[in-house]
mmCIF file of C-alpha atoms in Angstrom:
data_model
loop_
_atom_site.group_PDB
_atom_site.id
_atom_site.type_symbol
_atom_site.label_atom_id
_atom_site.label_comp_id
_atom_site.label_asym_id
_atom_site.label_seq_id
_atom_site.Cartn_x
_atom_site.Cartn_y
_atom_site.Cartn_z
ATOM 1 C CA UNK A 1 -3.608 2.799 2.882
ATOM 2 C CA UNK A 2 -2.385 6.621 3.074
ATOM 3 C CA UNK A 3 -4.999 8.656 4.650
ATOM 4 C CA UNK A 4 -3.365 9.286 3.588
ATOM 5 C CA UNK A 5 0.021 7.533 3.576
ATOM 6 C CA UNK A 6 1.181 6.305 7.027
ATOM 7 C CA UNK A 7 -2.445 6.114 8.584
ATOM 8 C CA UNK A 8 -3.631 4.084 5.848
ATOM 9 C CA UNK A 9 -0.764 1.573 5.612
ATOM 10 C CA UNK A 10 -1.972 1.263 9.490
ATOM 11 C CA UNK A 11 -5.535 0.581 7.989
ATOM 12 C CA UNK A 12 -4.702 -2.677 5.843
ATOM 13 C CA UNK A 13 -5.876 -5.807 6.361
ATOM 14 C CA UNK A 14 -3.056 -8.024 5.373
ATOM 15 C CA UNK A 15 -3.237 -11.845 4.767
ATOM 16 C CA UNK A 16 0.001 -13.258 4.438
ATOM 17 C CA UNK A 17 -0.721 -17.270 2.893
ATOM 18 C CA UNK A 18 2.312 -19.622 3.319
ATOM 19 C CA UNK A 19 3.687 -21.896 0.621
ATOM 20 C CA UNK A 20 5.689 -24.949 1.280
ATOM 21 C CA UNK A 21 8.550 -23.403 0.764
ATOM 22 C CA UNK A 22 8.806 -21.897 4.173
ATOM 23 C CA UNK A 23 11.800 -19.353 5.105
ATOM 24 C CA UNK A 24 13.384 -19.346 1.365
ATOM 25 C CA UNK A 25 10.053 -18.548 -0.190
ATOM 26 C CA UNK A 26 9.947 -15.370 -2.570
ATOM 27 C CA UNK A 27 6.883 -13.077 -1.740
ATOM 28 C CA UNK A 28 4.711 -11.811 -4.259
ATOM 29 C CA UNK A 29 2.551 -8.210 -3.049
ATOM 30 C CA UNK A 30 -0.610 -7.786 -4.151
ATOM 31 C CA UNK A 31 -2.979 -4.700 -3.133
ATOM 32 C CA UNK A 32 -6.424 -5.067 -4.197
ATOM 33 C CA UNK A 33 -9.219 -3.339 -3.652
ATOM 34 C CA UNK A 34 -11.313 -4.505 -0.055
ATOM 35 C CA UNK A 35 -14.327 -5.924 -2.103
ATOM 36 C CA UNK A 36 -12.235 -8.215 -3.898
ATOM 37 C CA UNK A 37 -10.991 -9.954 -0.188
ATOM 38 C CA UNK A 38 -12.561 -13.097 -0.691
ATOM 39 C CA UNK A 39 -11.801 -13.662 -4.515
ATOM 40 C CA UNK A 40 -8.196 -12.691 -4.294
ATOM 41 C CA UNK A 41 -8.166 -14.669 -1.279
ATOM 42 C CA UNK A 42 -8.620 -17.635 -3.040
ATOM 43 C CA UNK A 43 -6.892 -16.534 -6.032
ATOM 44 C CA UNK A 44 -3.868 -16.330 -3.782
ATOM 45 C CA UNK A 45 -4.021 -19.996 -2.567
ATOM 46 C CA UNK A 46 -4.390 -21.092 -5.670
ATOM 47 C CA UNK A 47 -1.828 -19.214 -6.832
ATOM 48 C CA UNK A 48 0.709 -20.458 -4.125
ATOM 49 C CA UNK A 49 -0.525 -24.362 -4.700
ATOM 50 C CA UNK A 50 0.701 -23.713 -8.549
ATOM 51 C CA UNK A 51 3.862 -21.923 -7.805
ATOM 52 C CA UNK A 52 6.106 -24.126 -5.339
ATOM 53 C CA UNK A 53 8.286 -21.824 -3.138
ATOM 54 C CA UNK A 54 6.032 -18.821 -3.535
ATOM 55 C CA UNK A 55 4.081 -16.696 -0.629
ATOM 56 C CA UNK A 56 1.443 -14.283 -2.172
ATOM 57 C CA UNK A 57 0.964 -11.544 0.599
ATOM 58 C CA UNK A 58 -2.573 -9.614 0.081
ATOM 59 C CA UNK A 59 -2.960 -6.253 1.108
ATOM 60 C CA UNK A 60 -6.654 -5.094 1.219
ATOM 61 C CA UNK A 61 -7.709 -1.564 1.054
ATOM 62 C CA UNK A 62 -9.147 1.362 -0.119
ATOM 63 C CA UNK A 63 -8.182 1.292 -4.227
ATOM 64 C CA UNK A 64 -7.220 4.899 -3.669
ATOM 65 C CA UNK A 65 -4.792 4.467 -0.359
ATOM 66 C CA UNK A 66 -3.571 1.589 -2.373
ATOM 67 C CA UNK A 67 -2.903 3.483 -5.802
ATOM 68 C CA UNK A 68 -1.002 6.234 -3.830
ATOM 69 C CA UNK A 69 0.750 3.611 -2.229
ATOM 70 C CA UNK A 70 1.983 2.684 -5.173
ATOM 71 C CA UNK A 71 2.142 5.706 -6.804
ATOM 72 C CA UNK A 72 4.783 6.552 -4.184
ATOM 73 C CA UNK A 73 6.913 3.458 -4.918
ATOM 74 C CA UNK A 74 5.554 1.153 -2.215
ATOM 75 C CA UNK A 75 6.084 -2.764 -2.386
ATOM 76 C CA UNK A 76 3.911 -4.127 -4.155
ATOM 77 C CA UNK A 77 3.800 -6.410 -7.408
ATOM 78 C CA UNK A 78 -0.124 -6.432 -8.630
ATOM 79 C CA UNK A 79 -2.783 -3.601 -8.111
ATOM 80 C CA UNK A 80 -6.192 -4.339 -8.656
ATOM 81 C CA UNK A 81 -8.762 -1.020 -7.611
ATOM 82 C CA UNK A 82 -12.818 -0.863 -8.443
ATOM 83 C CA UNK A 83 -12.946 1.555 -10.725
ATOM 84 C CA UNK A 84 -10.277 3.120 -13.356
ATOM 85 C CA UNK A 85 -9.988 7.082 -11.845
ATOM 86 C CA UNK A 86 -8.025 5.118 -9.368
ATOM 87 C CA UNK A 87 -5.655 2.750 -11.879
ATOM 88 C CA UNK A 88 -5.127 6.105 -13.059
ATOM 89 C CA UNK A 89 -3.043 7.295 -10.224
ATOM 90 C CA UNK A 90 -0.643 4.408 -10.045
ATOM 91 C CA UNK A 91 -0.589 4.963 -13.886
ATOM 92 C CA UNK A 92 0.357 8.545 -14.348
ATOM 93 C CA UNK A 93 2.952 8.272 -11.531
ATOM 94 C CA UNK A 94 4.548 5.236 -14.334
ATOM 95 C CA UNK A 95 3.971 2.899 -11.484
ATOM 96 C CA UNK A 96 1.764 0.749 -13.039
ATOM 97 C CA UNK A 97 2.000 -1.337 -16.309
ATOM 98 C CA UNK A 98 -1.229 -0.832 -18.777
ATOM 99 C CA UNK A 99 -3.829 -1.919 -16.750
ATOM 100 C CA UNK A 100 -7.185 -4.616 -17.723
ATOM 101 C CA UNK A 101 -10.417 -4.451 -16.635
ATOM 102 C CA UNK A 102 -11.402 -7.584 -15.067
ATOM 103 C CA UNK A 103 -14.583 -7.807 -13.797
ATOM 104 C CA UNK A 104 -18.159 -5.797 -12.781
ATOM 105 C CA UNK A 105 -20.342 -4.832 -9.908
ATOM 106 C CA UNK A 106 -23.067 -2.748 -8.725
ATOM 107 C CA UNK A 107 -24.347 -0.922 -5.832
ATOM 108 C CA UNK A 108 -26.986 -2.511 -3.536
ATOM 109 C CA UNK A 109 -28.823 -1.261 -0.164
ATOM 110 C CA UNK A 110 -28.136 -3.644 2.666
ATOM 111 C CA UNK A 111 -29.890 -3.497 6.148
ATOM 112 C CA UNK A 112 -29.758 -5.168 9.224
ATOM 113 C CA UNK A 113 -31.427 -8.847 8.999
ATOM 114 C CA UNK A 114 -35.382 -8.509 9.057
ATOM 115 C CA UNK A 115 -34.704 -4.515 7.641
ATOM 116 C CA UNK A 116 -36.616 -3.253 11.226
ATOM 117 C CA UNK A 117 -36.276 -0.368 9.669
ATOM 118 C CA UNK A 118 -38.325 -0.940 6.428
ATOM 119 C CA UNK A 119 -36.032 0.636 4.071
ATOM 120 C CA UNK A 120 -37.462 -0.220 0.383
ATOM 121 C CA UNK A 121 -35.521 2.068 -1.998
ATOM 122 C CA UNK A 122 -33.052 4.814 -2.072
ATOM 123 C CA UNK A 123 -35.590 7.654 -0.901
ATOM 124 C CA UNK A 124 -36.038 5.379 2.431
ATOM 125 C CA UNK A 125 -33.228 6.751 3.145
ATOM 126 C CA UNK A 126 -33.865 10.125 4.845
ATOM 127 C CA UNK A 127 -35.362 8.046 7.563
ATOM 128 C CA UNK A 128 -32.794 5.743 8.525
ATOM 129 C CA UNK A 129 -29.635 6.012 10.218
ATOM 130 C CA UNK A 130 -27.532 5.194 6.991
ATOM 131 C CA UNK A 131 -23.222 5.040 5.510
ATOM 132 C CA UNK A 132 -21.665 4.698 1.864
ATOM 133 C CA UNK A 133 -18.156 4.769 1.175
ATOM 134 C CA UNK A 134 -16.019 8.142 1.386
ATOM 135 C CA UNK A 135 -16.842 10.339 -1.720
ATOM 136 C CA UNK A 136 -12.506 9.642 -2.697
ATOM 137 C CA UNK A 137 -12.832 6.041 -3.066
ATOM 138 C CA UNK A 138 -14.543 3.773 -5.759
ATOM 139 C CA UNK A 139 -17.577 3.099 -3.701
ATOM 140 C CA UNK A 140 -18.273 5.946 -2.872
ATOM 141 C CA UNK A 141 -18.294 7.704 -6.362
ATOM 142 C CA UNK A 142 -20.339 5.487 -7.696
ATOM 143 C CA UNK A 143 -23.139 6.047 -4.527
ATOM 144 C CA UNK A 144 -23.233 9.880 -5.680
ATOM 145 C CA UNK A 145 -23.246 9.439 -9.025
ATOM 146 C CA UNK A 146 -26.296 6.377 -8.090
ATOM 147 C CA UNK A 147 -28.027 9.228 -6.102
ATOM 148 C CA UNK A 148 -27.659 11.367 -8.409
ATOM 149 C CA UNK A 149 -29.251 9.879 -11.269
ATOM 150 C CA UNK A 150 -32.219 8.777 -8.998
ATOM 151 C CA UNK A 151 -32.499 12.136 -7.914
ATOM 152 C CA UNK A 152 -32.532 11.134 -4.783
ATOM 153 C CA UNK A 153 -30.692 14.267 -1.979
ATOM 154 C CA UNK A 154 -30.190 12.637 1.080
ATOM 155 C CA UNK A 155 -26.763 12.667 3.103
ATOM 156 C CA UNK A 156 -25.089 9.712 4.897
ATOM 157 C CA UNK A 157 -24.500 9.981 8.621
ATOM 158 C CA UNK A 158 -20.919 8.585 8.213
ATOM 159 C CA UNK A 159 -18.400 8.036 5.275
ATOM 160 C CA UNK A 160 -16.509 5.019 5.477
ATOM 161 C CA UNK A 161 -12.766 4.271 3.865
ATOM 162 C CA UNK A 162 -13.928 1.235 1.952
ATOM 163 C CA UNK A 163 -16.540 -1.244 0.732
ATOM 164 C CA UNK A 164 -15.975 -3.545 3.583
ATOM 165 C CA UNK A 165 -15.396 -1.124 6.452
ATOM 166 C CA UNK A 166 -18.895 0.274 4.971
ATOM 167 C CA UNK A 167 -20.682 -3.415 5.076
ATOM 168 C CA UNK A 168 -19.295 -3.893 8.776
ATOM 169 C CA UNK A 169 -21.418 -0.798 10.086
ATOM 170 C CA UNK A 170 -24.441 -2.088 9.121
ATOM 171 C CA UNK A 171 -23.582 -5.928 10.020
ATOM 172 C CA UNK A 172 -22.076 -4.512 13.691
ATOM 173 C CA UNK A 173 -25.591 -3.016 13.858
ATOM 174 C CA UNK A 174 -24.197 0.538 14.281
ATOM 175 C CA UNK A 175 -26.300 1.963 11.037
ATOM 176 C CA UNK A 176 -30.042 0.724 9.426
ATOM 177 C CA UNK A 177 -28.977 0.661 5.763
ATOM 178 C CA UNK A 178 -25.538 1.276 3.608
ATOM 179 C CA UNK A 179 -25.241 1.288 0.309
ATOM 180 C CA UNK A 180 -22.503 -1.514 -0.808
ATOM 181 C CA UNK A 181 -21.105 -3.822 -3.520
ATOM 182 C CA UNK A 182 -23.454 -6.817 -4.131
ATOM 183 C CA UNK A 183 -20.434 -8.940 -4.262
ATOM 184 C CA UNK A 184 -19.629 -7.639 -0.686
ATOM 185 C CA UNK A 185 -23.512 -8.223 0.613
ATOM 186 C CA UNK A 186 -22.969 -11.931 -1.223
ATOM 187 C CA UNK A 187 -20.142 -12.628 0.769
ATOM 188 C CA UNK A 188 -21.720 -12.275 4.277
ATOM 189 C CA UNK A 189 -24.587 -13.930 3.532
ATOM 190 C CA UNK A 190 -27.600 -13.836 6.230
ATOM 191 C CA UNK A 191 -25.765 -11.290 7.815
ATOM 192 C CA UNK A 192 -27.472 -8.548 6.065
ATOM 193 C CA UNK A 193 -30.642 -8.174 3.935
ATOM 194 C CA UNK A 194 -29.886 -7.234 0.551
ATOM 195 C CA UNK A 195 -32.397 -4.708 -1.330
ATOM 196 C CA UNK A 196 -31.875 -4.375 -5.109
ATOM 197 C CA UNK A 197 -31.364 -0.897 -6.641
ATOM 198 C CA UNK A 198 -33.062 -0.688 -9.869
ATOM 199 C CA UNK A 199 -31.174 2.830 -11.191
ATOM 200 C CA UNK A 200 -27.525 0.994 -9.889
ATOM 201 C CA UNK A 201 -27.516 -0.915 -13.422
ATOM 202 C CA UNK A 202 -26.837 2.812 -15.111
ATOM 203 C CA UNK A 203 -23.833 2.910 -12.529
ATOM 204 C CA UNK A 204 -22.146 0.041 -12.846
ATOM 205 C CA UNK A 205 -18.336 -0.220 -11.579
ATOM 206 C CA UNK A 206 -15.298 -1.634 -13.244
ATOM 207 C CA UNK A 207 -12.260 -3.348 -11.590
ATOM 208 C CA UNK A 208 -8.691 -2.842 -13.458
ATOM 209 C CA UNK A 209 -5.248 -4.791 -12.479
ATOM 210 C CA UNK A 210 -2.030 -4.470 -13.605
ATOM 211 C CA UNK A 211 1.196 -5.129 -12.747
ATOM 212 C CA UNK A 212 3.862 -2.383 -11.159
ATOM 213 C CA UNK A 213 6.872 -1.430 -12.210
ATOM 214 C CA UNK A 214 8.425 -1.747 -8.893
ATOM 215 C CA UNK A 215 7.618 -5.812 -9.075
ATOM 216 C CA UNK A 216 10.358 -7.588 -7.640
ATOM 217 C CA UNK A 217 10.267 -10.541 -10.439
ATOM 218 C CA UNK A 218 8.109 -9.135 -13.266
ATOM 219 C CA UNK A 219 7.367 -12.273 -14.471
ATOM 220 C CA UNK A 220 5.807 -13.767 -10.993
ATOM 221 C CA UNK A 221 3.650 -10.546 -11.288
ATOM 222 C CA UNK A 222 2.063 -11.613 -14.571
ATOM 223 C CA UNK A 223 1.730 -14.876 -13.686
ATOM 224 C CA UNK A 224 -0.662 -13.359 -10.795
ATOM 225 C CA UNK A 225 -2.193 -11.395 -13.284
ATOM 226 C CA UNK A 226 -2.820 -13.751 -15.629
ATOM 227 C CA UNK A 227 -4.519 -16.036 -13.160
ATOM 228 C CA UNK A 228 -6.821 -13.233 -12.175
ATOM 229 C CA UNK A 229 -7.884 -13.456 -16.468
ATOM 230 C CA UNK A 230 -7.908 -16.885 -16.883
ATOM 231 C CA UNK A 231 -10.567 -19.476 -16.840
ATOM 232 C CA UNK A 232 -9.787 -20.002 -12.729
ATOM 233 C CA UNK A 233 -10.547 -16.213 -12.148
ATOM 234 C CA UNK A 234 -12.950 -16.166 -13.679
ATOM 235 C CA UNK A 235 -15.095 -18.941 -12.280
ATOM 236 C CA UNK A 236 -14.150 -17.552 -8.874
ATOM 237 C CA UNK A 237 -15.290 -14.040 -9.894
ATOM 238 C CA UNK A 238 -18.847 -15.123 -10.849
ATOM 239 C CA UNK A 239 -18.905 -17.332 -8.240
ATOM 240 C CA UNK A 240 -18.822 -14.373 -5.702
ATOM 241 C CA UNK A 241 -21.024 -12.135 -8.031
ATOM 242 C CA UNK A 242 -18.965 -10.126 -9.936
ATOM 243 C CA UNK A 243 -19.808 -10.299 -13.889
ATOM 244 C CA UNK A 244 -16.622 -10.628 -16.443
ATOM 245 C CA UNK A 245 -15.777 -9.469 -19.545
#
């Protein structure tokens, strides 16, 4: 990630999945936004079981850290970030090829299982102890622009980096209520209790990937790519809650 550059690269969560290939495997980098873990996860395996001799290595972030990541000419072959404003940095640094958007999500309100602390709707908020995303990331542009439009003024008592790191407060038990990516309240299950947000279907958000022009092999990057916007990614996308083109 970059918080910016060196502390962020600290921040990744990287998942390195191993081929059959073993030592004399190429490596294919992909950075993708932290709410797309799971998906990309699979994607990856996939991926690997298709492409003999191949080691997809995931690195999960913030879509900014990871867009100025590869803005700057980091590794990396594939970029997929939540939202286009981000794209847009790996693009206008010519890192990135024309990106595609992929895929769709929306804001939620988790809380801790049972909600103790009877959160109902975005006002609720003001009385609980509660987190979104950082206002430079995807997440947490779309939570002020969701506030926004409700009308709703109330101010977090912590901004995370990322989708996930935002979840994990609320499923570590350290805040009452965040406001997250369904996909990412999906994906833990029981672990939370999930609370619709009516007004969230005015802000939805938009994932984007493309390949980079620093790709080792080119064509192994649109391979990746083309995975992610075929018939497989698809499924795999719905399956974990996102909506597709």
């Amino acid at each position: 990630m970059s918080r910016r550059a060196a502390a962020a690269v600290a921040g990744l969560v990287i998942s390195t999945l191993t081929a059959c290939g073993g030592d004399d495997a190429d490596t294919l980098q992909v950075l993708a936004a932290s709410s797309l873990t799971d998906v990309f996860t699979r994607l990856a395996e996939t991926f690997e079981e298709d492409h003999e001799d191949v080691e997809v290595e995931l690195s999960f972030g913030s879509s900014t850290d990871l867009a100025e990541q590869a803005a700057d000419g980091a590794p990396g072959a594939v970029l997929a970030t939540a939202d286009e404003t981000t794209m847009a940095i790996a693009s206008d640094a010519d890192a990135a090829n024309p990106p595609t958007a992929f895929a769709g999500n929306v804001l939620v309100l988790v809380t801790r299982p049972g909600n103790p602390a009877g959160v109902a709707s975005l006002s609720d908020l003001e009385e609980v102890t509660w987190v979104r995303c950082a206002d430079e990331v995807p997440c947490g542009r779309s939570a002020v622009e969701l506030l926004s439009s409700a009308g709703v003024d109330v101010r977090p008592d912590s901004l995370e980096e990322d989708a996930r790191t935002t979840l994990d407060k609320v499923v570590a038990g350290e805040a009452d209520a965040a406001l997250v990516y369904r996909t990412d309240a999906l994906a833990v299950d029981d672990a939370v209790e999930t609370i619709p947000v009516p007004e969230a279907s005015s802000v939805p958000s938009s994932y984007y990937v493309a390949t980079l022009r620093q790709a080792p092999d080119g064509d192994l990057a649109e391979a990746f790519v083309e995975l992610v916007l075929g018939e497989t990614g698809v499924q795999v996308l719905r399956e974990a809650g996102f909506t597709t083109p």
